[in-house]
Amino acid sequence: MSERKYAYYPGCPSGTTAMEQDMSMKAVFEKLGIELEEVEDWNCCGASEVEDPEIVYALNARNLAIAEKQGLNIVTPCSICYYNLSRSNKALKGNEELRARVRSIDDSLAYNGGVEVKHVLDVLVNDIGIEALKQKVEKKVEAKVAPYYGCYIGRPPETAFDDPDAPGLMDRLVELVGAEVVPYNYTKTKCCGGPLMMTRQDIAFEMARKVLEGAKNAGADCIALACPLCGMMLDAKQPDIEEAFGIEIGMPVLYITQLLGLALGIDSGKLGLNKNIVDTKDIIGKVV
Amino acid sequence: MIKTWELEPNFKYEIMKEPGGEHLTSCFQCSTCTLGCPLTEIVPGYNPRKIIQMSLLGMRNEVLSNPDLWVCLICQTCTARCPQDVRIADLLGAIRRIAEREEEAGKLKIDSVRPRFDKAFMHQLEKYGRLYDFGLAKEYYTGREGSFFKGMMAMSKDYKAFGMRLFKKGKMGPKALFPEKVKDREVMKKIFEQMGAGKK
Ligand code: SF4
Ligand code: SF4
């Protein structure tokens, strides 16, 4: 294991809708002996609602500058936070004039380009490594899993850290925990619809329905994912989607850190598995 | 039919000046963006390639008043596949911002609630530095429905079941009910005041 400590950027839903993602992230890293030190007093990355790239860069210059002071690289469990932090990092590192402009707004935005930003999937598979993780695996999760990637993991190209058409980092973690990856290529990288949830619910639901039904038709016992917005759409909104289309899905949705945590022998309560909206008992029952 | 006398040839430069719009003229109209876009299965006639073509031709009014601008998911599929690095997802964002400024100036009526939602979202960041779901919902629904009371009715219709579901799972604690604030909120305000297109 190369790095022993990261600056942890939890993202806004970490205390509310995605608290189980936050809990499982912390539990897994604790078990792996890797320290997470929260980016002190972090601010929102801008999500998908702040559309002006320059405002996104300035917002994240503050987060990056704080991590730089802490002397740590950033890890985040949210795909959108990752995208915004990472593209800001690239833009600021590569553009002296932009850095100066941002710095002139406020001293707290003075960032010197000394931080790397990583998504938790990247850290688990590429920094820590499958071999090292294997040594910590205590249990097997005998479930059929649909690994769902959504956006910002394999695209856009400048911040992607996995293959755009056939991403595989999550598949490898699913295999590692002893689960079976179901054939799921068509929907694996489709958008969950999240960005339109509040403004065009009809389209958002249609997008999410495809992802959920794709997993169901592939014979999955659960979906694994790595983004709180996807989690909200596919898990928390699942009953609404069932109602809107008059269908029954009943598909448990786990954050990848929850699934990995089960294989690492961590207690399901500590992984927040009682916080997921669709009941996860059946998956917990498959841990041997 | 294109009314050639109504074309605004400078429209492409206007877009290219907007952050995200820089690569517009690289497009060679191959339609890879449209063919891979997940919205084409859901929204009849949705066609980012065509929006680009119309922008290149200078069909400013048609482009800025096109309701399809507001349904893009920013999923980046088109950007990842475009052979010409046009960066369509960012480009559509650049066009949306031009449209929003036109609306603010009273020259355009946007047929979408999305600008209102995005603005309400940004207000939360300006005020608190983090997203405050209740604050966002309150501002968005009140503005959308025209009054606080109607807004709360609409919100409760959309979110009652959802809220109860979260509550039962213990996800409606103090962190959901009260805004989480960053300590240095002055800087958030300054960012929104000083950054962004046209504020150089
Ligand atoms: S994929 Fe790129 S080059 Fe092809 S039509 Fe779309 S924007 Fe133009
Ligand atoms: S970013 Fe927008 S236009 Fe591009 S593929 Fe996604 S939904 Fe379609």
Coordinates of C-alpha atoms and ligand atoms in Angstrom, one line a residue, chain B residues 33 36-39 46 48 72-78 88-89 92, ligand 2:
Chain B
C33 CA -23.0 12.8 -30.3
G36 CA -25.0 7.9 -28.4
C37 CA -27.1 10.3 -26.4
P38 CA -29.4 8.4 -24.0
L39 CA -32.1 11.2 -24.3
Y46 CA -33.6 15.5 -29.3
P48 CA -27.4 17.9 -30.0
C72 CA -29.4 17.6 -21.2
L73 CA -28.2 15.4 -18.4
I74 CA -24.6 16.5 -18.6
C75 CA -23.8 12.8 -18.7
Q76 CA -20.8 13.5 -20.9
T77 CA -21.4 10.5 -23.2
C78 CA -21.3 12.8 -26.3
I88 CA -20.8 19.1 -26.3
A89 CA -21.9 18.8 -22.7
L92 CA -24.7 23.2 -24.2
Ligands
SF4_2 S1 -24.4 15.2 -22.1 FE1 -26.5 15.8 -22.8 S2 -26.3 15.8 -25.0 FE2 -24.5 14.7 -24.3 S3 -25.1 12.6 -24.3 FE3 -25.5 13.3 -22.3 S4 -27.7 14.0 -22.3 FE4 -27.0 13.8 -24.5

